[in-house]
Protein backbone atom coordinates (compact mmCIF):
# COMPACT_ATOMS: atom_id res chain seq x y z
CA UNK A 1 0.00 0.00 0.00
CA UNK A 2 1.33 3.42 -1.03
CA UNK A 3 1.39 5.71 2.01
CA UNK A 4 1.15 9.37 0.90
CA UNK A 5 0.24 12.52 2.74
CA UNK A 6 -3.48 13.23 2.81
CA UNK A 7 -3.08 16.34 0.71
CA UNK A 8 -1.76 14.20 -2.15
CA UNK A 9 -4.37 11.38 -2.14
CA UNK A 10 -6.98 13.31 -4.08
CA UNK A 11 -4.67 13.88 -7.11
CA UNK A 12 -4.94 11.15 -9.81
CA UNK A 13 -1.29 11.58 -10.65
CA UNK A 14 -0.46 10.53 -7.17
CA UNK A 15 -1.95 7.14 -7.86
CA UNK A 16 0.34 6.69 -10.85
CA UNK A 17 3.27 7.57 -8.62
CA UNK A 18 2.23 4.88 -6.15
CA UNK A 19 1.92 2.26 -8.87
CA UNK A 20 5.42 3.21 -10.13
CA UNK A 21 6.86 3.06 -6.61
CA UNK A 22 5.32 -0.37 -6.01
CA UNK A 23 6.83 -1.62 -9.30
CA UNK A 24 10.29 -0.38 -8.35
CA UNK A 25 10.00 -1.88 -4.91
CA UNK A 26 9.04 -5.26 -6.37
CA UNK A 27 12.01 -5.25 -8.75
CA UNK A 28 14.44 -4.35 -5.97
CA UNK A 29 13.10 -7.17 -3.87
CA UNK A 30 13.69 -9.65 -6.68
CA UNK A 31 17.30 -8.44 -7.13
CA UNK A 32 18.00 -8.86 -3.41
CA UNK A 33 16.98 -12.52 -3.76
CA UNK A 34 18.88 -13.24 -7.00
CA UNK A 35 22.16 -11.44 -6.10
CA UNK A 36 23.36 -13.93 -3.43
CA UNK A 37 22.37 -16.82 -5.71
CA UNK A 38 24.31 -15.42 -8.69
CA UNK A 39 27.32 -14.57 -6.47
CA UNK A 40 27.51 -18.11 -5.03
CA UNK A 41 27.22 -19.70 -8.50
CA UNK A 42 30.01 -17.49 -9.83
CA UNK A 43 32.36 -18.46 -7.00
CA UNK A 44 31.65 -22.18 -7.45
CA UNK A 45 32.30 -21.96 -11.18
CA UNK A 46 35.56 -20.05 -10.72
CA UNK A 47 36.78 -22.51 -8.08
CA UNK A 48 36.00 -25.49 -10.34
CA UNK A 49 37.92 -23.89 -13.22
CA UNK A 50 41.00 -23.27 -11.02
CA UNK A 51 41.00 -26.86 -9.76
CA UNK A 52 40.61 -28.24 -13.28
CA UNK A 53 43.43 -26.04 -14.61
CA UNK A 54 45.77 -27.13 -11.80
CA UNK A 55 45.05 -30.81 -12.40
CA UNK A 56 45.67 -30.45 -16.13
CA UNK A 57 48.96 -28.68 -15.48
CA UNK A 58 50.13 -31.46 -13.14
CA UNK A 59 49.14 -34.17 -15.59
CA UNK A 60 50.95 -32.41 -18.45
CA UNK A 61 54.08 -31.83 -16.28
CA UNK A 62 54.26 -35.48 -15.18
CA UNK A 63 53.72 -36.71 -18.71
CA UNK A 64 56.54 -34.62 -20.16
CA UNK A 65 59.05 -35.59 -17.49
CA UNK A 66 58.03 -39.23 -17.61
CA UNK A 67 58.85 -39.21 -21.31
CA UNK A 68 62.21 -37.56 -20.62
CA UNK A 69 62.99 -40.07 -17.88
CA UNK A 70 62.02 -42.92 -20.17
CA UNK A 71 64.27 -41.56 -22.91
CA UNK A 72 67.16 -41.14 -20.46
CA UNK A 73 66.71 -44.69 -19.19
CA UNK A 74 66.65 -46.01 -22.73
CA UNK A 75 69.78 -44.03 -23.56
CA UNK A 76 71.62 -45.39 -20.53
CA UNK A 77 70.60 -48.92 -21.45
CA UNK A 78 71.85 -48.39 -25.01
CA UNK A 79 75.17 -47.03 -23.74
CA UNK A 80 75.69 -50.04 -21.51
CA UNK A 81 74.85 -52.57 -24.19
CA UNK A 82 76.65 -50.73 -26.97
CA UNK A 83 80.34 -51.64 -27.03
CA UNK A 84 81.07 -50.71 -30.62
CA UNK A 85 82.23 -47.15 -31.08
CA UNK A 86 82.30 -45.56 -34.51
CA UNK A 87 84.47 -42.63 -33.41
CA UNK A 88 87.72 -42.43 -31.47
CA UNK A 89 87.98 -38.73 -30.61
CA UNK A 90 88.64 -37.93 -26.93
CA UNK A 91 85.32 -36.10 -26.51
CA UNK A 92 83.28 -39.14 -27.58
CA UNK A 93 84.82 -41.40 -24.94
CA UNK A 94 85.05 -38.78 -22.21
CA UNK A 95 81.35 -37.90 -22.48
CA UNK A 96 80.28 -41.50 -22.02
CA UNK A 97 79.54 -41.35 -18.29
CA UNK A 98 77.58 -44.59 -18.16
CA UNK A 99 80.46 -46.90 -18.99
CA UNK A 100 82.52 -45.56 -16.11
CA UNK A 101 79.92 -46.04 -13.38
CA UNK A 102 80.87 -49.65 -12.85
CA UNK A 103 84.42 -48.52 -12.09
CA UNK A 104 83.36 -46.27 -9.22
CA UNK A 105 81.08 -48.97 -7.87
CA UNK A 106 83.78 -51.62 -8.01
CA UNK A 107 86.37 -49.38 -6.37
CA UNK A 108 83.94 -48.85 -3.48
CA UNK A 109 83.32 -52.59 -3.28
CA UNK A 110 87.02 -53.40 -3.33
CA UNK A 111 87.60 -51.31 -0.21
CA UNK A 112 85.56 -53.80 1.79
CA UNK A 113 87.67 -56.20 3.82
CA UNK A 114 85.74 -59.35 2.94
CA UNK A 115 85.48 -58.87 -0.80
CA UNK A 116 84.36 -62.02 -2.58
CA UNK A 117 86.33 -63.61 -5.40
CA UNK A 118 83.27 -63.41 -7.66
CA UNK A 119 83.21 -59.62 -7.28
CA UNK A 120 86.91 -59.36 -8.07
CA UNK A 121 86.46 -61.68 -11.06
CA UNK A 122 83.63 -59.54 -12.45
CA UNK A 123 85.61 -56.34 -11.92
CA UNK A 124 88.68 -57.69 -13.70
CA UNK A 125 86.57 -59.12 -16.52
CA UNK A 126 84.87 -55.77 -17.08
CA UNK A 127 88.23 -54.04 -17.26
CA UNK A 128 89.46 -56.59 -19.76
CA UNK A 129 86.34 -56.29 -21.92
CA UNK A 130 86.52 -52.50 -21.81
CA UNK A 131 90.21 -52.50 -22.83
CA UNK A 132 89.47 -54.78 -25.77
CA UNK A 133 86.54 -52.65 -26.93
CA UNK A 134 88.74 -49.54 -26.96
CA UNK A 135 91.56 -51.38 -28.72
CA UNK A 136 89.23 -52.28 -31.58
CA UNK A 137 88.94 -48.58 -32.42
CA UNK A 138 92.34 -47.29 -31.37
CA UNK A 139 94.45 -46.93 -34.47
CA UNK A 140 97.92 -47.02 -33.01
CA UNK A 141 100.99 -49.05 -33.89
CA UNK A 142 102.46 -50.61 -30.77
CA UNK A 143 106.16 -51.61 -30.46
CA UNK A 144 105.28 -55.29 -30.07
CA UNK A 145 108.80 -56.68 -30.55
CA UNK A 146 110.32 -54.25 -28.08
CA UNK A 147 107.59 -54.98 -25.55
CA UNK A 148 108.00 -58.75 -25.88
CA UNK A 149 111.76 -58.64 -25.47
CA UNK A 150 112.27 -55.88 -22.92
CA UNK A 151 109.11 -55.23 -20.89
CA UNK A 152 107.98 -58.61 -19.56
CA UNK A 153 109.02 -60.43 -16.40
CA UNK A 154 108.04 -63.98 -15.56
CA UNK A 155 106.94 -66.21 -12.73
CA UNK A 156 108.92 -69.10 -14.15
CA UNK A 157 107.38 -72.06 -12.30
CA UNK A 158 103.83 -70.77 -12.72
CA UNK A 159 104.41 -69.89 -16.39
CA UNK A 160 102.84 -66.45 -16.01
CA UNK A 161 104.05 -63.10 -17.32
CA UNK A 162 103.70 -59.58 -15.95
CA UNK A 163 104.48 -56.25 -17.59
CA UNK A 164 105.69 -53.96 -14.76
CA UNK A 165 105.23 -50.26 -15.54
CA UNK A 166 107.42 -47.75 -13.70
CA UNK A 167 105.45 -45.71 -11.13
CA UNK A 168 102.55 -48.17 -11.43
CA UNK A 169 103.44 -50.77 -8.84
CA UNK A 170 106.64 -51.95 -10.54
CA UNK A 171 108.57 -52.00 -7.24
CA UNK A 172 105.89 -54.21 -5.69
CA UNK A 173 105.98 -56.56 -8.68
CA UNK A 174 109.77 -56.85 -8.47
CA UNK A 175 109.43 -57.86 -4.83
CA UNK A 176 106.84 -60.52 -5.70
CA UNK A 177 109.08 -61.82 -8.49
CA UNK A 178 112.09 -62.11 -6.19
CA UNK A 179 110.06 -63.95 -3.55
CA UNK A 180 108.39 -66.41 -5.93
CA UNK A 181 111.37 -66.98 -8.23
CA UNK A 182 113.87 -67.20 -5.38
CA UNK A 183 115.99 -64.27 -6.49
CA UNK A 184 117.90 -62.36 -7.54
CA UNK A 185 119.07 -60.50 -4.44
CA UNK A 186 117.50 -57.02 -3.94
CA UNK A 187 120.88 -55.42 -4.69
CA UNK A 188 120.84 -57.04 -8.16
CA UNK A 189 118.52 -55.56 -10.84
CA UNK A 190 115.64 -57.86 -11.69
CA UNK A 191 116.63 -57.76 -15.35
CA UNK A 192 119.93 -59.48 -14.52
CA UNK A 193 118.10 -62.72 -13.69
CA UNK A 194 119.87 -65.37 -15.80
CA UNK A 195 116.59 -67.15 -16.61
CA UNK A 196 115.11 -63.90 -17.90
CA UNK A 197 118.20 -63.16 -19.99
CA UNK A 198 117.93 -66.65 -21.52
CA UNK A 199 114.34 -65.96 -22.61
CA UNK A 200 115.22 -62.55 -24.02
CA UNK A 201 117.96 -64.03 -26.20
CA UNK A 202 115.47 -66.24 -28.06
CA UNK A 203 114.13 -65.24 -31.52
CA UNK A 204 111.41 -62.65 -31.19
CA UNK A 205 108.76 -64.85 -32.85
CA UNK A 206 109.38 -67.57 -30.28
CA UNK A 207 109.10 -65.08 -27.40
CA UNK A 208 105.80 -63.75 -28.73
CA UNK A 209 104.43 -67.27 -29.22
CA UNK A 210 105.32 -68.19 -25.64
CA UNK A 211 103.66 -65.03 -24.32
CA UNK A 212 100.48 -65.77 -26.24
CA UNK A 213 100.24 -69.17 -24.53
CA UNK A 214 100.58 -67.97 -20.93
CA UNK A 215 98.43 -65.74 -18.69
CA UNK A 216 99.57 -62.12 -18.64
CA UNK A 217 99.12 -59.38 -16.04
CA UNK A 218 99.31 -55.61 -16.34
CA UNK A 219 99.02 -53.05 -13.54
CA UNK A 220 98.04 -49.45 -14.26
CA UNK A 221 96.99 -46.32 -12.42
CA UNK A 222 95.49 -42.98 -13.40
CA UNK A 223 98.04 -41.49 -15.86
CA UNK A 224 98.01 -38.08 -14.16
CA UNK A 225 98.64 -39.44 -10.67
CA UNK A 226 101.44 -41.52 -12.19
CA UNK A 227 103.08 -38.33 -13.47
CA UNK A 228 102.77 -36.72 -10.04
CA UNK A 229 104.35 -39.80 -8.45
CA UNK A 230 107.24 -39.63 -10.91
CA UNK A 231 107.76 -35.94 -10.16
CA UNK A 232 107.91 -36.60 -6.44
CA UNK A 233 110.25 -39.56 -6.80
CA UNK A 234 112.68 -38.42 -9.49
CA UNK A 235 112.64 -34.65 -9.03
CA UNK A 236 112.30 -34.48 -5.24
CA UNK A 237 108.83 -32.91 -5.52
CA UNK A 238 110.30 -29.63 -6.74
CA UNK A 239 112.82 -29.28 -3.93
CA UNK A 240 116.58 -28.88 -4.62
CA UNK A 241 118.09 -32.08 -5.99
CA UNK A 242 120.66 -33.81 -3.84
CA UNK A 243 124.37 -33.63 -4.51
CA UNK A 244 126.68 -36.52 -5.27
CA UNK A 245 128.08 -38.54 -2.35
CA UNK A 246 130.17 -41.65 -3.15
CA UNK A 247 129.70 -43.12 0.34
CA UNK A 248 125.94 -42.73 0.18
CA UNK A 249 125.87 -44.35 -3.25
CA UNK A 250 127.89 -47.29 -2.02
CA UNK A 251 125.61 -47.81 0.99
CA UNK A 252 122.46 -47.68 -1.14
CA UNK A 253 123.80 -50.12 -3.73
CA UNK A 254 124.50 -52.71 -1.05
CA UNK A 255 120.88 -52.57 0.11
CA UNK A 256 118.94 -52.49 -3.12
CA UNK A 257 119.20 -52.02 -6.85
CA UNK A 258 118.02 -48.77 -8.39
CA UNK A 259 119.11 -45.60 -10.11
CA UNK A 260 122.47 -44.28 -9.00
CA UNK A 261 123.12 -40.54 -8.76
CA UNK A 262 124.85 -40.42 -12.20
CA UNK A 263 122.02 -42.47 -13.70
CA UNK A 264 119.43 -40.05 -12.29
CA UNK A 265 121.36 -37.14 -13.76
CA UNK A 266 121.57 -38.85 -17.14
CA UNK A 267 117.97 -40.08 -17.32
CA UNK A 268 116.07 -37.24 -15.63
CA UNK A 269 117.95 -34.15 -14.50
CA UNK A 270 120.09 -33.22 -17.50
CA UNK A 271 117.22 -33.75 -19.98
CA UNK A 272 115.04 -31.49 -17.82
CA UNK A 273 117.69 -28.78 -17.70
CA UNK A 274 118.14 -28.89 -21.47
CA UNK A 275 114.41 -29.03 -22.29
CA UNK A 276 113.79 -25.92 -20.16
CA UNK A 277 116.92 -24.00 -21.28
CA UNK A 278 118.23 -23.86 -17.73
CA UNK A 279 121.91 -24.29 -18.66
CA UNK A 280 124.10 -21.26 -19.37
CA UNK A 281 124.60 -20.62 -23.07
CA UNK A 282 127.70 -22.34 -24.47
CA UNK A 283 128.21 -23.95 -21.09
CA UNK A 284 129.93 -26.91 -22.74
CA UNK A 285 132.97 -24.70 -23.34
CA UNK A 286 133.41 -24.27 -19.60
CA UNK A 287 133.60 -28.06 -19.43
CA UNK A 288 136.21 -28.12 -22.22
CA UNK A 289 133.77 -29.90 -24.54
CA UNK A 290 133.71 -29.36 -28.29
CA UNK A 291 129.94 -29.83 -28.74
CA UNK A 292 126.87 -28.83 -26.71
CA UNK A 293 125.59 -31.18 -24.04
CA UNK A 294 123.45 -33.98 -25.45
CA UNK A 295 120.86 -35.68 -23.20
CA UNK A 296 121.29 -38.90 -25.19
CA UNK A 297 124.98 -39.21 -24.27
CA UNK A 298 126.02 -40.72 -20.95
CA UNK A 299 128.84 -38.55 -19.57
CA UNK A 300 131.35 -39.15 -16.83
CA UNK A 301 130.25 -38.53 -13.25
CA UNK A 302 132.63 -35.57 -13.05
CA UNK A 303 130.68 -33.81 -15.83
CA UNK A 304 127.40 -34.24 -13.99
CA UNK A 305 128.99 -33.06 -10.75
CA UNK A 306 130.30 -29.91 -12.45
CA UNK A 307 126.86 -29.20 -13.92
CA UNK A 308 125.24 -29.74 -10.53
CA UNK A 309 127.45 -27.23 -8.69
CA UNK A 310 127.13 -24.74 -11.55
CA UNK A 311 123.32 -24.83 -11.75
CA UNK A 312 122.17 -26.18 -8.35
CA UNK A 313 119.20 -27.81 -10.20
CA UNK A 314 115.69 -27.50 -8.91
CA UNK A 315 112.94 -28.62 -11.31
CA UNK A 316 109.38 -27.44 -10.68
CA UNK A 317 106.25 -29.25 -11.83
CA UNK A 318 105.71 -27.19 -14.99
CA UNK A 319 109.32 -27.75 -16.04
CA UNK A 320 108.95 -31.47 -15.45
CA UNK A 321 105.83 -31.61 -17.63
CA UNK A 322 107.58 -29.65 -20.35
CA UNK A 323 110.22 -32.39 -20.37
CA UNK A 324 107.46 -35.03 -20.57
CA UNK A 325 105.73 -33.35 -23.51
CA UNK A 326 108.98 -32.60 -25.37
CA UNK A 327 110.25 -36.16 -25.00
CA UNK A 328 106.97 -37.57 -26.29
CA UNK A 329 107.03 -35.30 -29.32
CA UNK A 330 110.60 -36.39 -30.06
CA UNK A 331 109.75 -40.07 -29.57
CA UNK A 332 112.19 -40.38 -26.65
CA UNK A 333 109.87 -40.66 -23.66
CA UNK A 334 111.43 -42.14 -20.55
CA UNK A 335 109.89 -45.39 -19.30
CA UNK A 336 108.70 -43.56 -16.17
CA UNK A 337 106.29 -41.38 -18.18
CA UNK A 338 105.94 -43.37 -21.38
CA UNK A 339 102.39 -44.47 -22.18
CA UNK A 340 100.97 -47.83 -21.17
CA UNK A 341 100.29 -48.83 -24.76
CA UNK A 342 103.90 -48.06 -25.74
CA UNK A 343 105.28 -49.86 -22.73
CA UNK A 344 103.14 -53.03 -22.68
CA UNK A 345 101.31 -53.17 -26.05
CA UNK A 346 97.92 -54.01 -24.46
CA UNK A 347 96.12 -54.15 -27.82
CA UNK A 348 98.50 -56.78 -29.17
CA UNK A 349 98.95 -58.92 -26.07
CA UNK A 350 95.55 -59.97 -24.80
CA UNK A 351 96.12 -59.44 -21.09
CA UNK A 352 94.15 -61.82 -18.90
CA UNK A 353 94.25 -59.62 -15.79
CA UNK A 354 94.09 -55.81 -15.74
CA UNK A 355 94.92 -54.78 -12.17
CA UNK A 356 94.94 -51.22 -10.92
CA UNK A 357 96.91 -49.46 -8.19
CA UNK A 358 93.64 -48.12 -6.76
CA UNK A 359 92.46 -51.69 -5.97
CA UNK A 360 95.78 -53.53 -6.14
CA UNK A 361 95.59 -55.64 -2.98
CA UNK A 362 92.14 -57.05 -3.76
CA UNK A 363 93.05 -57.57 -7.41
CA UNK A 364 96.23 -59.47 -6.55
CA UNK A 365 94.45 -61.61 -3.99
CA UNK A 366 92.22 -62.94 -6.76
CA UNK A 367 94.97 -63.16 -9.41
CA UNK A 368 97.37 -65.03 -7.11
CA UNK A 369 94.64 -67.51 -6.14
CA UNK A 370 93.82 -68.23 -9.79
CA UNK A 371 97.44 -68.54 -10.97
CA UNK A 372 98.65 -70.30 -7.79
CA UNK A 373 101.35 -67.69 -7.21
CA UNK A 374 102.75 -68.21 -3.67
CA UNK A 375 103.03 -64.59 -2.54
CA UNK A 376 101.13 -62.29 -0.22
CA UNK A 377 98.72 -59.89 -1.92
CA UNK A 378 99.11 -57.46 0.98
CA UNK A 379 102.82 -56.99 0.22
CA UNK A 380 103.43 -53.42 -0.92
CA UNK A 381 106.89 -52.03 -1.56
CA UNK A 382 105.59 -48.46 -1.32
CA UNK A 383 103.03 -48.81 1.44
CA UNK A 384 103.47 -45.18 2.49
CA UNK A 385 101.90 -43.84 -0.68
CA UNK A 386 98.44 -42.36 -0.23
CA UNK A 387 96.14 -43.56 -2.98
CA UNK A 388 93.17 -41.50 -1.80
CA UNK A 389 94.60 -38.06 -2.62
CA UNK A 390 93.99 -38.17 -6.35
CA UNK A 391 92.01 -34.91 -6.33
CA UNK A 392 94.96 -33.17 -4.69
CA UNK A 393 97.20 -34.58 -7.42
CA UNK A 394 94.83 -33.35 -10.14
CA UNK A 395 94.95 -29.82 -8.74
CA UNK A 396 98.67 -29.65 -9.56
CA UNK A 397 97.72 -29.60 -13.26
CA UNK A 398 95.18 -26.81 -12.85
CA UNK A 399 97.67 -23.96 -13.31
CA UNK A 400 99.28 -25.28 -16.49
CA UNK A 401 99.07 -23.14 -19.64
CA UNK A 402 96.20 -24.24 -21.86
CA UNK A 403 98.50 -25.28 -24.70
CA UNK A 404 100.56 -27.48 -22.39
CA UNK A 405 97.43 -28.99 -20.87
CA UNK A 406 96.09 -29.77 -24.35
CA UNK A 407 99.37 -31.48 -25.32
CA UNK A 408 99.32 -33.50 -22.12
CA UNK A 409 95.71 -34.57 -22.67
CA UNK A 410 96.57 -35.79 -26.15
CA UNK A 411 99.41 -37.90 -24.75
CA UNK A 412 97.49 -39.60 -21.93
CA UNK A 413 94.13 -39.89 -23.69
CA UNK A 414 94.58 -43.46 -25.06
CA UNK A 415 95.67 -44.68 -21.60
CA UNK A 416 92.71 -42.94 -19.97
CA UNK A 417 90.19 -44.54 -22.28
CA UNK A 418 91.77 -47.97 -22.48
CA UNK A 419 91.77 -48.51 -18.72
CA UNK A 420 88.51 -46.79 -17.76
CA UNK A 421 89.90 -43.58 -16.26
CA UNK A 422 88.50 -40.10 -16.74
CA UNK A 423 90.00 -36.72 -17.51
CA UNK A 424 89.42 -34.63 -14.34
CA UNK A 425 86.54 -32.19 -14.70
CA UNK A 426 88.47 -29.49 -12.81
CA UNK A 427 90.90 -29.31 -15.77
CA UNK A 428 88.20 -28.55 -18.39
PDB file of C-alpha atoms in Angstrom, residues 2 4-5 22-23 40 47 76-77 90 100 110 126 128 134 136 180 184 193 223 284 288 305 307 321 371 403 408 411:
ATOM      1  CA  UNK A   2       1.330   3.425  -1.025  1.00  0.00           C
ATOM      2  CA  UNK A   4       1.152   9.372   0.902  1.00  0.00           C
ATOM      3  CA  UNK A   5       0.244  12.519   2.739  1.00  0.00           C
ATOM      4  CA  UNK A  22       5.316  -0.373  -6.015  1.00  0.00           C
ATOM      5  CA  UNK A  23       6.833  -1.619  -9.297  1.00  0.00           C
ATOM      6  CA  UNK A  40      27.508 -18.110  -5.030  1.00  0.00           C
ATOM      7  CA  UNK A  47      36.776 -22.510  -8.084  1.00  0.00           C
ATOM      8  CA  UNK A  76      71.623 -45.388 -20.528  1.00  0.00           C
ATOM      9  CA  UNK A  77      70.601 -48.922 -21.454  1.00  0.00           C
ATOM     10  CA  UNK A  90      88.637 -37.933 -26.927  1.00  0.00           C
ATOM     11  CA  UNK A 100      82.521 -45.559 -16.115  1.00  0.00           C
ATOM     12  CA  UNK A 110      87.018 -53.401  -3.330  1.00  0.00           C
ATOM     13  CA  UNK A 126      84.865 -55.769 -17.077  1.00  0.00           C
ATOM     14  CA  UNK A 128      89.460 -56.591 -19.759  1.00  0.00           C
ATOM     15  CA  UNK A 134      88.737 -49.537 -26.965  1.00  0.00           C
ATOM     16  CA  UNK A 136      89.230 -52.281 -31.580  1.00  0.00           C
ATOM     17  CA  UNK A 180     108.388 -66.409  -5.926  1.00  0.00           C
ATOM     18  CA  UNK A 184     117.899 -62.359  -7.540  1.00  0.00           C
ATOM     19  CA  UNK A 193     118.102 -62.716 -13.693  1.00  0.00           C
ATOM     20  CA  UNK A 223      98.037 -41.485 -15.864  1.00  0.00           C
ATOM     21  CA  UNK A 284     129.927 -26.910 -22.740  1.00  0.00           C
ATOM     22  CA  UNK A 288     136.214 -28.117 -22.217  1.00  0.00           C
ATOM     23  CA  UNK A 305     128.990 -33.064 -10.754  1.00  0.00           C
ATOM     24  CA  UNK A 307     126.861 -29.204 -13.921  1.00  0.00           C
ATOM     25  CA  UNK A 321     105.829 -31.608 -17.632  1.00  0.00           C
ATOM     26  CA  UNK A 371      97.441 -68.541 -10.969  1.00  0.00           C
ATOM     27  CA  UNK A 403      98.503 -25.280 -24.699  1.00  0.00           C
ATOM     28  CA  UNK A 408      99.322 -33.503 -22.124  1.00  0.00           C
ATOM     29  CA  UNK A 411      99.414 -37.898 -24.746  1.00  0.00           C
TER      30      UNK A 411
END
